[in-house]
Amino acid sequence: MTEADTARTGDPGRGTLDKAADENFPVAPFFLPKAWRDDLMAVYGFARLVDDIGDGDLAPGGADARLLGVSTAEAEDTPVLLDALEADLHRVFDATPRHPLLLRLQPTVRRAGLTPEPFLGLLAANRQDQLVKRYETYDDLLAYCELSANPVGRLVLSVTGTSTPERVRHSDAVCTALQIVEHLQDVAEDLGRDRVYLPAEDMKRFHVLETDLAAPTAGASVRALVAYEAERALNLLNEGTPLVGSVHGRLKLLLAGFVAGGKAAIRAIAAAEYDVLSGPPKPGKLQLLREVGVTLRGKG
């Protein structure tokens, strides 16, 4: 959608929200109650805007910068934009935000009693992306996922009124696993952004150099490393799977879709013999539906 198209819709945030259709997982599927769908889309709009700023993927023309009160001269300055977005986030809680996506978020925050912390975590993750391009240990990567992924699951639980300490713990395991799986699928793309999310200590263990990650196809060492990280992600998904059985109704189906999506992606990576460099391995719809069925039956 061009900026002109967006202007014609009268909704300057529409282009960002439309990206939901391209996400790995349904953001607000049709089977959820409308109030939940609206709230989940509002949360998504913020999270997508943060990521687009962090990745330099804002729509051309500087419209988002202007909406956030950032001058044209600084419209492509990522730290400045993230600071402006954080300032607008605080207005969600105590004033009137400037950006349409944050205006959309304000009723959700009030209805669900959301706090700033998970939103601030997403901002912190993107600030970290500007400074940290490599992770020495697996624990370092987990700490990053605590900021970049886990807040999303916590927000889903809060929006649906189902948050408990145990569910948050299981949700964190699922969200971290999904983030790791996405990193495995996107090794080549991330390297193109000068980012490596494979822990350096694991790369050394499997004798993988960064030059190996730039190859058109994965060699034996890279495949062994990817298989190792995929197994870790699967263990996390299994750890978090009880989350699905702890809820009921349509939320159960939504959460089963998240868990199943991660497991299906890992199966796709395995089916590609762990060669993630020739293209991101993605599961087919049939495989995903099978995994959803298995997860709902409690056999995942």
Tab-separated table of C-alpha atoms in Angstrom:
chain	number	residue	atom	x	y	z
A	1	MET	CA	0.000	0.000	0.000
A	2	THR	CA	1.410	3.365	-0.985
A	3	GLU	CA	1.304	6.400	1.246
A	4	ALA	CA	-1.348	7.868	-1.081
A	5	ASP	CA	-3.460	4.740	-0.721
A	6	THR	CA	-3.132	4.917	3.029
A	7	ALA	CA	-4.178	8.534	3.073
A	8	ARG	CA	-7.279	7.712	1.023
A	9	THR	CA	-8.368	5.155	3.596
A	10	GLY	CA	-8.242	7.829	6.293
A	11	ASP	CA	-6.217	5.412	8.454
A	12	PRO	CA	-2.475	6.186	8.430
A	13	GLY	CA	-1.745	2.976	10.350
A	14	ARG	CA	-3.538	0.697	7.898
A	15	GLY	CA	-0.417	-0.174	5.912
A	16	THR	CA	1.275	-1.472	9.041
A	17	LEU	CA	-1.748	-3.485	10.150
A	18	ASP	CA	-2.065	-5.023	6.676
A	19	LYS	CA	1.295	-6.738	7.234
A	20	ALA	CA	-0.488	-9.121	9.600
A	21	ALA	CA	-1.481	-11.178	6.559
A	22	ASP	CA	2.192	-11.987	5.915
A	23	GLU	CA	3.087	-13.130	9.419
A	24	ASN	CA	4.002	-16.740	10.177
A	25	PHE	CA	1.028	-17.053	12.525
A	26	PRO	CA	-2.507	-15.654	12.332
A	27	VAL	CA	-2.576	-12.482	14.414
A	28	ALA	CA	-6.321	-12.286	15.039
A	29	PRO	CA	-8.051	-15.267	13.376
A	30	PHE	CA	-11.725	-15.104	12.489
A	31	PHE	CA	-12.843	-17.633	15.099
A	32	LEU	CA	-11.940	-15.355	18.020
A	33	PRO	CA	-14.483	-12.954	19.549
A	34	LYS	CA	-14.446	-9.563	17.822
A	35	ALA	CA	-13.292	-7.757	20.973
A	36	TRP	CA	-10.266	-10.050	21.193
A	37	ARG	CA	-9.529	-9.620	17.480
A	38	ASP	CA	-9.614	-5.847	17.804
A	39	ASP	CA	-7.361	-5.884	20.844
A	40	LEU	CA	-4.885	-8.346	19.318
A	41	MET	CA	-4.677	-6.246	16.149
A	42	ALA	CA	-4.040	-3.150	18.264
A	43	VAL	CA	-1.190	-4.924	20.061
A	44	TYR	CA	0.115	-6.196	16.737
A	45	GLY	CA	0.123	-2.678	15.289
A	46	PHE	CA	2.473	-1.494	18.016
A	47	ALA	CA	4.741	-4.548	17.792
A	48	ARG	CA	4.934	-4.324	13.984
A	49	LEU	CA	5.715	-0.605	14.113
A	50	VAL	CA	8.532	-1.237	16.595
A	51	ASP	CA	10.021	-3.956	14.380
A	52	ASP	CA	9.669	-1.865	11.231
A	53	ILE	CA	11.541	0.988	12.896
A	54	GLY	CA	14.225	-1.368	14.201
A	55	ASP	CA	14.676	-3.078	10.829
A	56	GLY	CA	14.481	0.097	8.738
A	57	ASP	CA	11.299	-1.146	7.055
A	58	LEU	CA	9.037	1.879	7.509
A	59	ALA	CA	7.036	3.012	4.507
A	60	PRO	CA	8.966	5.543	2.414
A	61	GLY	CA	8.112	9.181	2.763
A	62	GLY	CA	8.624	9.618	6.486
A	63	ALA	CA	4.915	9.598	7.440
A	64	ASP	CA	5.501	7.595	10.634
A	65	ALA	CA	8.303	9.920	11.694
A	66	ARG	CA	6.073	12.958	11.230
A	67	LEU	CA	3.276	11.318	13.199
A	68	LEU	CA	5.726	10.716	16.044
A	69	GLY	CA	6.939	14.311	15.942
A	70	VAL	CA	10.350	13.487	14.474
A	71	SER	CA	11.883	16.002	12.092
A	72	THR	CA	12.531	15.173	8.445
A	73	ALA	CA	16.270	15.375	9.105
A	74	GLU	CA	16.000	12.540	11.656
A	75	ALA	CA	13.290	10.517	9.898
A	76	GLU	CA	15.694	7.609	9.260
A	77	ASP	CA	17.511	7.764	12.599
A	78	THR	CA	16.448	4.520	14.272
A	79	PRO	CA	17.378	5.403	17.888
A	80	VAL	CA	15.580	8.745	17.578
A	81	LEU	CA	12.478	7.045	16.183
A	82	LEU	CA	12.479	4.418	18.940
A	83	ASP	CA	12.785	7.159	21.563
A	84	ALA	CA	9.881	9.044	19.983
A	85	LEU	CA	7.789	5.871	19.918
A	86	GLU	CA	8.542	5.222	23.588
A	87	ALA	CA	7.439	8.747	24.444
A	88	ASP	CA	4.202	8.147	22.532
A	89	LEU	CA	3.746	4.822	24.325
A	90	HIS	CA	3.787	6.610	27.676
A	91	ARG	CA	1.052	8.921	26.344
A	92	VAL	CA	-1.113	5.845	25.833
A	93	PHE	CA	-1.194	5.467	29.602
A	94	ASP	CA	-1.526	9.080	30.739
A	95	ALA	CA	-2.422	11.373	27.828
A	96	THR	CA	-3.312	11.272	24.130
A	97	PRO	CA	-0.791	9.561	21.819
A	98	ARG	CA	0.149	11.061	18.464
A	99	HIS	CA	0.480	8.019	16.242
A	100	PRO	CA	-2.789	6.406	15.000
A	101	LEU	CA	-1.544	2.935	15.915
A	102	LEU	CA	-1.043	4.012	19.508
A	103	LEU	CA	-4.393	5.757	19.547
A	104	ARG	CA	-5.842	2.406	18.479
A	105	LEU	CA	-3.921	0.736	21.301
A	106	GLN	CA	-5.236	3.017	24.055
A	107	PRO	CA	-8.730	1.463	24.398
A	108	THR	CA	-7.127	-2.011	24.505
A	109	VAL	CA	-4.770	-0.928	27.280
A	110	ARG	CA	-7.713	0.378	29.290
A	111	ARG	CA	-10.014	-2.601	28.674
A	112	ALA	CA	-7.399	-5.203	29.499
A	113	GLY	CA	-5.575	-3.238	32.202
A	114	LEU	CA	-2.277	-3.610	30.355
A	115	THR	CA	0.939	-2.211	31.825
A	116	PRO	CA	3.814	-0.541	29.935
A	117	GLU	CA	6.317	-3.318	30.713
A	118	PRO	CA	5.701	-5.743	27.810
A	119	PHE	CA	5.649	-2.879	25.300
A	120	LEU	CA	8.862	-1.478	26.761
A	121	GLY	CA	10.403	-4.941	26.400
A	122	LEU	CA	9.722	-4.908	22.646
A	123	LEU	CA	11.340	-1.485	22.393
A	124	ALA	CA	14.340	-2.672	24.405
A	125	ALA	CA	14.790	-5.658	22.082
A	126	ASN	CA	14.932	-3.395	19.044
A	127	ARG	CA	17.364	-1.035	20.744
A	128	GLN	CA	19.495	-4.086	21.472
A	129	ASP	CA	19.357	-5.049	17.805
A	130	GLN	CA	20.978	-1.723	16.943
A	131	LEU	CA	23.927	-2.466	19.227
A	132	VAL	CA	24.257	-6.237	19.573
A	133	LYS	CA	24.768	-8.169	16.349
A	134	ARG	CA	26.102	-11.439	17.796
A	135	TYR	CA	25.332	-13.596	20.850
A	136	GLU	CA	28.115	-15.402	22.633
A	137	THR	CA	26.045	-17.953	24.560
A	138	TYR	CA	22.644	-19.616	24.443
A	139	ASP	CA	21.764	-17.880	27.712
A	140	ASP	CA	22.519	-14.532	26.057
A	141	LEU	CA	20.098	-15.448	23.280
A	142	LEU	CA	17.433	-16.474	25.802
A	143	ALA	CA	17.805	-13.090	27.516
A	144	TYR	CA	17.207	-11.401	24.152
A	145	CYS	CA	14.094	-13.532	23.554
A	146	GLU	CA	12.823	-12.456	26.979
A	147	LEU	CA	12.574	-8.966	25.474
A	148	SER	CA	11.786	-9.682	21.828
A	149	ALA	CA	9.318	-12.589	22.017
A	150	ASN	CA	7.983	-13.328	25.478
A	151	PRO	CA	6.107	-10.008	25.882
A	152	VAL	CA	3.880	-10.971	22.940
A	153	GLY	CA	2.608	-14.117	24.633
A	154	ARG	CA	2.115	-12.272	27.889
A	155	LEU	CA	0.053	-9.647	26.074
A	156	VAL	CA	-2.132	-12.346	24.473
A	157	LEU	CA	-2.840	-13.808	27.911
A	158	SER	CA	-3.598	-10.367	29.351
A	159	VAL	CA	-5.878	-9.361	26.487
A	160	THR	CA	-7.862	-12.587	26.862
A	161	GLY	CA	-8.011	-12.300	30.649
A	162	THR	CA	-6.273	-15.629	31.221
A	163	SER	CA	-2.900	-14.635	32.649
A	164	THR	CA	-1.582	-16.638	35.605
A	165	PRO	CA	2.041	-17.182	36.715
A	166	GLU	CA	2.036	-20.772	35.446
A	167	ARG	CA	0.560	-19.808	32.080
A	168	VAL	CA	3.095	-17.006	31.741
A	169	ARG	CA	5.904	-19.495	32.370
A	170	HIS	CA	4.593	-21.868	29.712
A	171	SER	CA	3.909	-18.993	27.317
A	172	ASP	CA	7.478	-17.746	27.718
A	173	ALA	CA	8.803	-21.177	26.740
A	174	VAL	CA	6.593	-21.266	23.631
A	175	CYS	CA	7.428	-17.715	22.562
A	176	THR	CA	11.171	-18.188	23.041
A	177	ALA	CA	10.999	-21.394	21.011
A	178	LEU	CA	9.110	-19.659	18.202
A	179	GLN	CA	11.708	-16.884	18.133
A	180	ILE	CA	14.545	-19.406	17.899
A	181	VAL	CA	12.756	-21.282	15.109
A	182	GLU	CA	12.290	-18.034	13.199
A	183	HIS	CA	15.990	-17.273	13.619
A	184	LEU	CA	16.824	-20.716	12.205
A	185	GLN	CA	14.578	-20.140	9.189
A	186	ASP	CA	16.089	-16.699	8.586
A	187	VAL	CA	19.818	-17.331	9.066
A	188	ALA	CA	20.672	-16.034	5.589
A	189	GLU	CA	18.350	-13.020	5.798
A	190	ASP	CA	19.665	-12.070	9.239
A	191	LEU	CA	23.260	-12.363	8.040
A	192	GLY	CA	22.363	-9.919	5.269
A	193	ARG	CA	21.426	-7.470	8.050
A	194	ASP	CA	24.753	-8.218	9.775
A	195	ARG	CA	23.002	-10.151	12.532
A	196	VAL	CA	23.775	-13.692	13.701
A	197	TYR	CA	21.431	-15.281	16.222
A	198	LEU	CA	23.280	-18.600	16.389
A	199	PRO	CA	25.268	-18.560	19.652
A	200	ALA	CA	28.982	-18.127	19.004
A	201	GLU	CA	29.867	-20.864	21.500
A	202	ASP	CA	27.694	-23.320	19.540
A	203	MET	CA	29.210	-22.243	16.241
A	204	LYS	CA	32.658	-22.984	17.664
A	205	ARG	CA	31.496	-26.338	18.985
A	206	PHE	CA	30.267	-27.367	15.531
A	207	HIS	CA	33.193	-25.736	13.703
A	208	VAL	CA	30.970	-23.274	11.849
A	209	LEU	CA	32.361	-19.960	10.618
A	210	GLU	CA	30.292	-16.974	9.560
A	211	THR	CA	31.547	-17.476	6.019
A	212	ASP	CA	29.809	-20.876	6.106
A	213	LEU	CA	26.501	-19.091	6.773
A	214	ALA	CA	26.965	-17.026	3.626
A	215	ALA	CA	27.102	-20.104	1.377
A	216	PRO	CA	24.192	-20.833	-1.001
A	217	THR	CA	23.586	-24.189	0.683
A	218	ALA	CA	24.463	-25.504	4.109
A	219	GLY	CA	27.409	-27.819	4.614
A	220	ALA	CA	27.485	-30.694	7.089
A	221	SER	CA	28.693	-28.560	10.010
A	222	VAL	CA	25.991	-25.948	9.531
A	223	ARG	CA	23.324	-28.638	9.252
A	224	ALA	CA	24.530	-30.250	12.483
A	225	LEU	CA	24.419	-26.891	14.251
A	226	VAL	CA	20.910	-26.122	12.978
A	227	ALA	CA	19.729	-29.591	14.043
A	228	TYR	CA	21.110	-28.951	17.529
A	229	GLU	CA	19.362	-25.583	17.875
A	230	ALA	CA	16.134	-27.018	16.426
A	231	GLU	CA	16.155	-29.734	19.085
A	232	ARG	CA	16.539	-27.073	21.759
A	233	ALA	CA	13.572	-25.186	20.335
A	234	LEU	CA	11.476	-28.362	20.234
A	235	ASN	CA	12.276	-29.044	23.890
A	236	LEU	CA	11.080	-25.532	24.756
A	237	LEU	CA	7.871	-26.058	22.777
A	238	ASN	CA	7.236	-29.309	24.614
A	239	GLU	CA	7.882	-27.521	27.906
A	240	GLY	CA	5.311	-24.886	27.008
A	241	THR	CA	2.680	-27.162	25.453
A	242	PRO	CA	0.712	-27.567	28.743
A	243	LEU	CA	-0.368	-23.966	28.155
A	244	VAL	CA	-2.818	-25.260	25.528
A	245	GLY	CA	-4.482	-27.687	27.919
A	246	SER	CA	-4.841	-25.011	30.601
A	247	VAL	CA	-7.355	-22.946	28.615
A	248	HIS	CA	-10.633	-23.666	26.853
A	249	GLY	CA	-12.702	-22.758	23.832
A	250	ARG	CA	-11.420	-20.569	21.065
A	251	LEU	CA	-8.342	-19.461	22.980
A	252	LYS	CA	-7.302	-23.124	23.156
A	253	LEU	CA	-7.436	-23.297	19.366
A	254	LEU	CA	-5.398	-20.103	19.010
A	255	LEU	CA	-2.662	-21.265	21.369
A	256	ALA	CA	-2.641	-24.729	19.792
A	257	GLY	CA	-1.993	-22.982	16.487
A	258	PHE	CA	1.063	-21.225	17.916
A	259	VAL	CA	2.549	-24.399	19.371
A	260	ALA	CA	1.700	-26.440	16.286
A	261	GLY	CA	3.130	-23.769	14.009
A	262	GLY	CA	6.460	-24.005	15.791
A	263	LYS	CA	6.522	-27.799	15.690
A	264	ALA	CA	5.510	-27.865	12.026
A	265	ALA	CA	8.287	-25.384	11.208
A	266	ILE	CA	10.826	-27.597	12.978
A	267	ARG	CA	9.563	-30.582	10.974
A	268	ALA	CA	9.970	-28.529	7.798
A	269	ILE	CA	13.540	-27.679	8.778
A	270	ALA	CA	14.233	-31.363	9.406
A	271	ALA	CA	12.611	-32.305	6.079
A	272	ALA	CA	15.018	-29.889	4.374
A	273	GLU	CA	17.827	-31.845	6.070
A	274	TYR	CA	18.576	-28.732	8.114
A	275	ASP	CA	19.678	-26.741	5.082
A	276	VAL	CA	18.246	-23.331	5.986
A	277	LEU	CA	20.561	-21.408	3.676
A	278	SER	CA	18.959	-22.292	0.344
A	279	GLY	CA	15.654	-20.763	1.486
A	280	PRO	CA	13.585	-20.633	4.682
A	281	PRO	CA	11.967	-24.060	5.208
A	282	LYS	CA	8.232	-23.515	5.744
A	283	PRO	CA	5.581	-26.123	6.589
A	284	GLY	CA	2.637	-26.729	4.310
A	285	LYS	CA	-0.937	-26.155	5.456
A	286	LEU	CA	-1.637	-29.889	5.722
A	287	GLN	CA	1.353	-30.413	8.002
A	288	LEU	CA	0.284	-27.476	10.129
A	289	LEU	CA	-3.289	-28.813	10.454
A	290	ARG	CA	-1.952	-32.207	11.470
A	291	GLU	CA	0.182	-30.615	14.157
A	292	VAL	CA	-2.783	-28.593	15.422
A	293	GLY	CA	-4.795	-31.795	15.735
A	294	VAL	CA	-2.020	-33.557	17.616
A	295	THR	CA	-1.572	-30.568	19.953
A	296	LEU	CA	-5.296	-30.310	20.684
A	297	ARG	CA	-5.401	-34.006	21.536
A	298	GLY	CA	-2.604	-33.440	24.030
A	299	LYS	CA	-0.193	-35.732	22.224
A	300	GLY	CA	2.255	-33.099	20.983
